[in-house]
Short mmCIF file of C-alpha atoms in Angstrom, two decimals:
data_model
loop_
_atom_site.label_atom_id
_atom_site.label_comp_id
_atom_site.label_asym_id
_atom_site.label_seq_id
_atom_site.Cartn_x
_atom_site.Cartn_y
_atom_site.Cartn_z
CA MET S 197 135.20 -52.66 160.77
CA PRO S 198 134.44 -53.14 157.06
CA SER S 199 134.60 -56.52 155.58
CA PRO S 200 138.03 -57.40 153.92
CA TYR S 201 136.10 -59.14 151.13
CA PRO S 202 133.79 -56.99 147.96
CA SER S 203 130.18 -57.39 148.52
CA PHE S 204 128.54 -59.59 146.18
CA SER S 205 125.23 -58.42 144.63
CA ARG S 206 121.95 -60.02 144.95
CA SER S 207 122.31 -62.00 141.44
CA GLU S 208 125.68 -63.10 142.24
CA HIS S 209 124.36 -64.54 145.41
CA ARG S 210 121.51 -65.99 143.39
CA VAL S 211 124.08 -67.64 141.00
CA ASP S 212 125.96 -69.03 143.32
CA ALA S 213 123.06 -70.66 145.15
CA SER S 214 121.64 -72.02 141.80
CA LEU S 215 125.26 -74.11 141.46
CA SER S 216 124.35 -75.71 145.03
CA ILE S 217 120.53 -76.57 143.59
CA LEU S 218 121.80 -77.95 140.54
CA LEU S 219 124.35 -80.07 142.18
CA PHE S 220 121.53 -81.65 144.41
CA VAL S 221 119.10 -81.84 141.12
CA GLN S 222 121.98 -83.61 139.16
CA ALA S 223 123.07 -85.97 142.01
CA THR S 224 119.50 -87.05 142.42
CA SER S 225 119.29 -87.81 138.49
CA LEU S 226 122.26 -89.58 138.64
CA PHE S 227 122.02 -91.75 142.02
CA ALA S 228 118.49 -91.88 142.45
CA ALA S 229 116.13 -91.36 139.24
CA ILE S 230 118.02 -93.20 136.92
CA PRO S 231 118.53 -96.27 139.02
CA SER S 232 114.88 -95.75 140.15
CA GLY S 233 113.75 -95.74 136.61
CA ALA S 234 115.55 -98.92 135.95
CA LEU S 235 113.55 -100.87 139.03
CA ILE S 236 110.22 -99.59 138.26
CA GLY S 237 110.20 -98.63 134.75
CA SER S 238 108.92 -94.95 135.38
CA ARG S 239 110.90 -92.03 134.37
CA VAL S 240 108.64 -89.28 136.12
CA LEU S 241 111.79 -88.64 138.61
CA LEU S 242 113.97 -88.46 135.84
CA ASP S 243 111.82 -86.15 134.07
CA ALA S 244 110.91 -84.11 136.86
CA CYS S 245 114.83 -83.38 137.45
CA ASP S 246 115.49 -82.59 133.84
CA LEU S 247 112.81 -80.23 134.23
CA ALA S 248 114.33 -78.65 137.34
CA PHE S 249 117.71 -78.56 135.97
CA ALA S 250 116.55 -76.75 132.59
CA VAL S 251 114.23 -74.28 134.60
CA VAL S 252 117.06 -72.82 137.22
CA ALA S 253 119.71 -72.81 134.52
CA ALA S 254 117.50 -71.16 132.18
CA THR S 255 115.97 -68.64 134.63
CA VAL S 256 119.59 -68.03 136.95
CA LEU S 257 122.54 -68.78 135.19
CA THR S 258 122.30 -66.98 131.70
CA ARG S 259 120.28 -63.87 130.81
CA ASN S 260 120.63 -64.55 127.21
CA THR S 261 117.24 -64.99 125.57
CA ALA S 262 118.63 -67.31 123.02
CA LEU S 263 120.24 -69.98 125.49
CA ARG S 264 117.22 -69.63 127.44
CA CYS S 265 114.88 -70.81 124.49
CA ALA S 266 117.68 -73.31 123.74
CA LEU S 267 117.47 -74.79 127.23
CA LEU S 268 113.84 -75.10 127.77
CA GLY S 269 113.21 -75.90 124.03
CA GLY S 270 115.87 -78.84 124.45
CA MET S 271 113.65 -79.95 127.53
CA ALA S 272 110.60 -80.00 125.21
CA VAL S 273 112.20 -82.09 122.57
CA MET S 274 113.36 -84.46 124.99
CA ALA S 275 109.66 -84.95 126.71
CA LEU S 276 107.87 -85.00 123.44
CA ALA S 277 110.31 -87.44 121.33
CA SER S 278 109.59 -90.45 122.98
CA THR S 279 105.95 -90.00 122.02
CA ALA S 280 106.52 -88.80 118.72
CA ASP S 281 104.83 -91.94 117.05
CA ALA S 282 101.61 -90.91 118.89
CA TRP S 283 101.03 -87.66 116.96
CA LEU S 284 103.29 -87.45 113.99
CA PRO S 285 101.08 -88.59 110.65
CA GLY S 286 101.68 -92.49 109.53
CA GLY S 287 103.66 -91.52 106.58
CA GLU S 288 106.05 -89.23 108.64
CA ARG S 289 106.97 -91.26 111.51
CA LEU S 290 109.92 -91.62 112.72
CA SER S 291 111.98 -95.01 113.34
CA ALA S 292 113.01 -96.00 116.96
CA PRO S 293 116.78 -95.56 115.97
CA ALA S 294 115.98 -92.06 114.90
CA ILE S 295 113.79 -91.39 118.05
CA ARG S 296 116.56 -92.26 119.92
CA ASP S 297 119.48 -90.27 118.00
CA VAL S 298 117.11 -87.02 118.32
CA ILE S 299 117.01 -87.29 122.15
CA ALA S 300 120.58 -88.28 122.40
CA LEU S 301 121.72 -85.13 120.19
CA THR S 302 119.27 -83.19 122.51
CA ALA S 303 120.32 -84.43 125.45
CA PHE S 304 124.08 -83.85 125.04
CA THR S 305 123.83 -80.33 123.44
CA PHE S 306 121.44 -79.91 126.82
CA ASN S 307 123.86 -80.78 129.08
CA LEU S 308 126.75 -79.07 127.25
CA ILE S 309 125.21 -75.74 127.31
CA ILE S 310 124.40 -75.97 131.01
CA THR S 311 128.17 -77.37 131.31
CA ALA S 312 129.41 -74.30 129.64
CA LEU S 313 127.25 -71.85 131.79
CA VAL S 314 128.53 -73.52 135.01
CA THR S 315 132.24 -73.56 133.81
CA ARG S 316 132.02 -69.84 133.43
CA HIS S 317 130.31 -69.22 136.86
CA VAL S 318 132.49 -71.05 138.69
CA PHE S 319 135.93 -70.23 137.25
CA ARG S 320 134.65 -66.55 137.20
CA PRO S 321 137.08 -63.79 138.76
CA GLY S 322 135.99 -63.04 142.69
CA ARG S 323 135.78 -64.47 145.92
CA VAL S 324 135.53 -68.31 145.66
CA THR S 325 132.40 -69.37 147.60
CA ALA S 326 131.52 -73.09 149.07
CA HIS S 327 128.58 -72.81 146.63
CA ARG S 328 131.32 -72.50 143.44
CA ILE S 329 132.98 -75.48 144.54
CA GLN S 330 129.89 -77.37 144.92
CA GLY S 331 129.39 -76.04 141.38
CA ALA S 332 132.94 -77.73 140.46
CA VAL S 333 131.40 -81.21 141.81
CA LEU S 334 128.51 -80.39 139.42
CA LEU S 335 130.79 -80.14 136.29
CA TYR S 336 132.34 -83.32 137.19
CA LEU S 337 129.11 -85.15 137.27
CA ASN S 338 127.99 -83.15 134.16
CA VAL S 339 130.92 -84.63 132.29
CA ALA S 340 130.17 -88.04 133.42
CA ALA S 341 126.53 -87.53 132.07
CA LEU S 342 128.14 -86.41 128.82
CA PHE S 343 129.85 -89.35 128.08
CA ALA S 344 127.25 -91.19 129.45
CA ILE S 345 125.12 -90.20 126.13
CA LEU S 346 128.09 -90.75 124.38
CA PHE S 347 128.54 -94.44 125.41
CA GLY S 348 124.79 -94.68 124.76
CA VAL S 349 124.92 -93.32 121.22
CA LEU S 350 127.72 -95.50 120.44
CA GLU S 351 126.14 -98.77 121.85
CA ASN S 352 122.97 -97.67 119.54
CA HIS S 353 124.94 -97.90 116.55
CA VAL S 354 127.11 -100.29 117.45
CA PRO S 355 125.68 -102.98 119.59
CA GLY S 356 127.92 -104.90 121.81
CA ALA S 357 130.55 -101.69 121.72
CA LEU S 358 130.06 -102.47 125.75
CA ALA S 359 129.58 -105.51 127.31
CA LEU S 360 129.17 -107.37 130.46
CA ALA S 361 132.39 -109.37 131.40
CA ASP S 362 130.79 -112.30 131.45
CA GLY S 363 130.11 -112.04 127.57
CA GLY S 364 126.82 -110.92 127.75
CA ALA S 365 125.34 -108.10 126.46
CA LEU S 366 123.92 -104.59 128.02
CA PRO S 367 120.01 -104.46 128.51
CA ALA S 368 118.12 -103.58 125.20
CA ARG S 369 116.42 -100.55 125.66
CA GLY S 370 114.77 -98.62 128.46
CA GLY S 371 115.83 -97.41 131.97
CA ALA S 372 117.79 -100.61 132.63
CA ARG S 373 119.85 -99.83 129.77
CA SER S 374 120.40 -96.01 130.96
CA ALA S 375 121.01 -97.15 134.25
CA ALA S 376 123.79 -99.47 133.18
CA ILE S 377 125.78 -96.86 130.84
CA SER S 378 125.33 -94.20 133.43
CA TYR S 379 126.47 -96.60 135.83
CA PHE S 380 129.54 -97.53 133.71
CA SER S 381 130.46 -93.85 132.87
CA VAL S 382 130.41 -92.77 136.57
CA ALA S 383 132.80 -95.98 137.52
CA THR S 384 135.00 -95.06 134.46
CA ILE S 385 135.32 -91.08 135.34
CA THR S 386 136.16 -91.92 139.37
CA THR S 387 138.39 -94.88 137.87
CA VAL S 388 136.63 -97.28 139.92
CA GLY S 389 137.24 -100.28 137.65
CA TYR S 390 135.01 -102.92 139.09
CA GLY S 391 135.28 -104.31 135.63
CA ASP S 392 131.64 -105.47 135.16
CA ILE S 393 131.20 -103.48 131.92
CA VAL S 394 134.00 -103.54 129.85
CA PRO S 395 134.40 -101.34 126.69
CA VAL S 396 135.18 -103.68 123.38
CA HIS S 397 134.76 -101.39 120.46
CA PRO S 398 137.89 -99.24 119.90
CA LEU S 399 135.78 -95.94 119.78
CA ALA S 400 134.49 -97.04 123.38
CA ARG S 401 137.89 -97.88 124.73
CA GLY S 402 138.79 -94.30 123.47
CA LEU S 403 136.01 -92.61 125.15
CA VAL S 404 136.84 -94.69 128.59
CA SER S 405 140.41 -93.71 128.07
CA LEU S 406 139.26 -89.97 127.81
CA GLU S 407 136.60 -89.85 130.56
CA ALA S 408 139.51 -91.60 133.20
CA VAL S 409 142.13 -89.15 132.25
CA PHE S 410 139.73 -86.18 132.51
CA GLY S 411 138.65 -87.96 136.02
CA GLN S 412 142.15 -88.16 137.02
CA LEU S 413 143.10 -84.39 136.04
CA PHE S 414 139.99 -82.52 137.35
CA PRO S 415 140.12 -83.46 141.27
CA ALA S 416 144.06 -83.00 140.90
CA THR S 417 144.15 -79.53 139.50
CA LEU S 418 140.79 -77.37 138.72
CA LEU S 419 139.08 -78.57 142.05
CA ALA S 420 142.01 -78.48 144.03
CA ARG S 421 142.72 -74.88 142.82
CA LEU S 422 139.53 -73.84 143.77
CA VAL S 423 139.86 -75.26 147.56
CA GLY S 424 142.85 -73.60 147.90
CA LEU S 425 141.66 -70.40 146.37
CA HIS S 426 138.46 -70.83 149.09
CA LEU S 427 140.89 -71.25 151.67
CA ASN S 428 143.12 -68.04 150.57
CA HIS S 429 139.99 -65.92 150.37
CA SER S 430 139.13 -66.96 153.62
CA ASP S 431 142.09 -65.81 155.53
CA PRO S 432 142.00 -61.77 155.83
CA VAL S 433 145.76 -62.25 156.75
CA ALA S 434 146.29 -63.48 153.28
CA ASP S 435 144.70 -60.62 151.56
CA ALA S 436 146.07 -57.86 153.38
#
């Protein structure tokens, strides 16, 4: 008996599987690599996640040479920028704020390109698979990562834009600061609202409001729509 569903090409299967792989890598980055980096002061696991993210996205999600070069080039910039002072001539060395801005801009662009590629594949016409639903979860986490970068840039330029509820400041630099801001972004997009970190600056409050609204609307509309389509396509009677 012929299948009621159109067959997927091998490339479509690879793309679908890559969404699940990217979700695993992003979840590992947000929930393991960043917190552990704050504890042990090492970026090895985080850098490995970033590299895996870039390689999978560049080799599977797009055939566009320019996008592939942008993703892999962005990975190289993020890896080299933190050590720029070691190889730039003395008169051309970048200041610490400039290095942080370069890394943040590159990371934001890197994540934005991947988010756009994932969005295109998750919501493309055709049968919705479990991999594509996992891709929608990946989009949710990617948006949290994008907001975390924006919060970090704001805090770099306006110290105290985010503050601890007891009046203290966020960690000054390094993995502890990244972990705190990442935690704040995930708590905001999920609207958990523990209140241990609060937005103080008006721009921070605007970003928090935007992220919280997205966090409410995305599961209620887009993700729910994907689940509905998946269930509908899983029922041959509904397709008849």
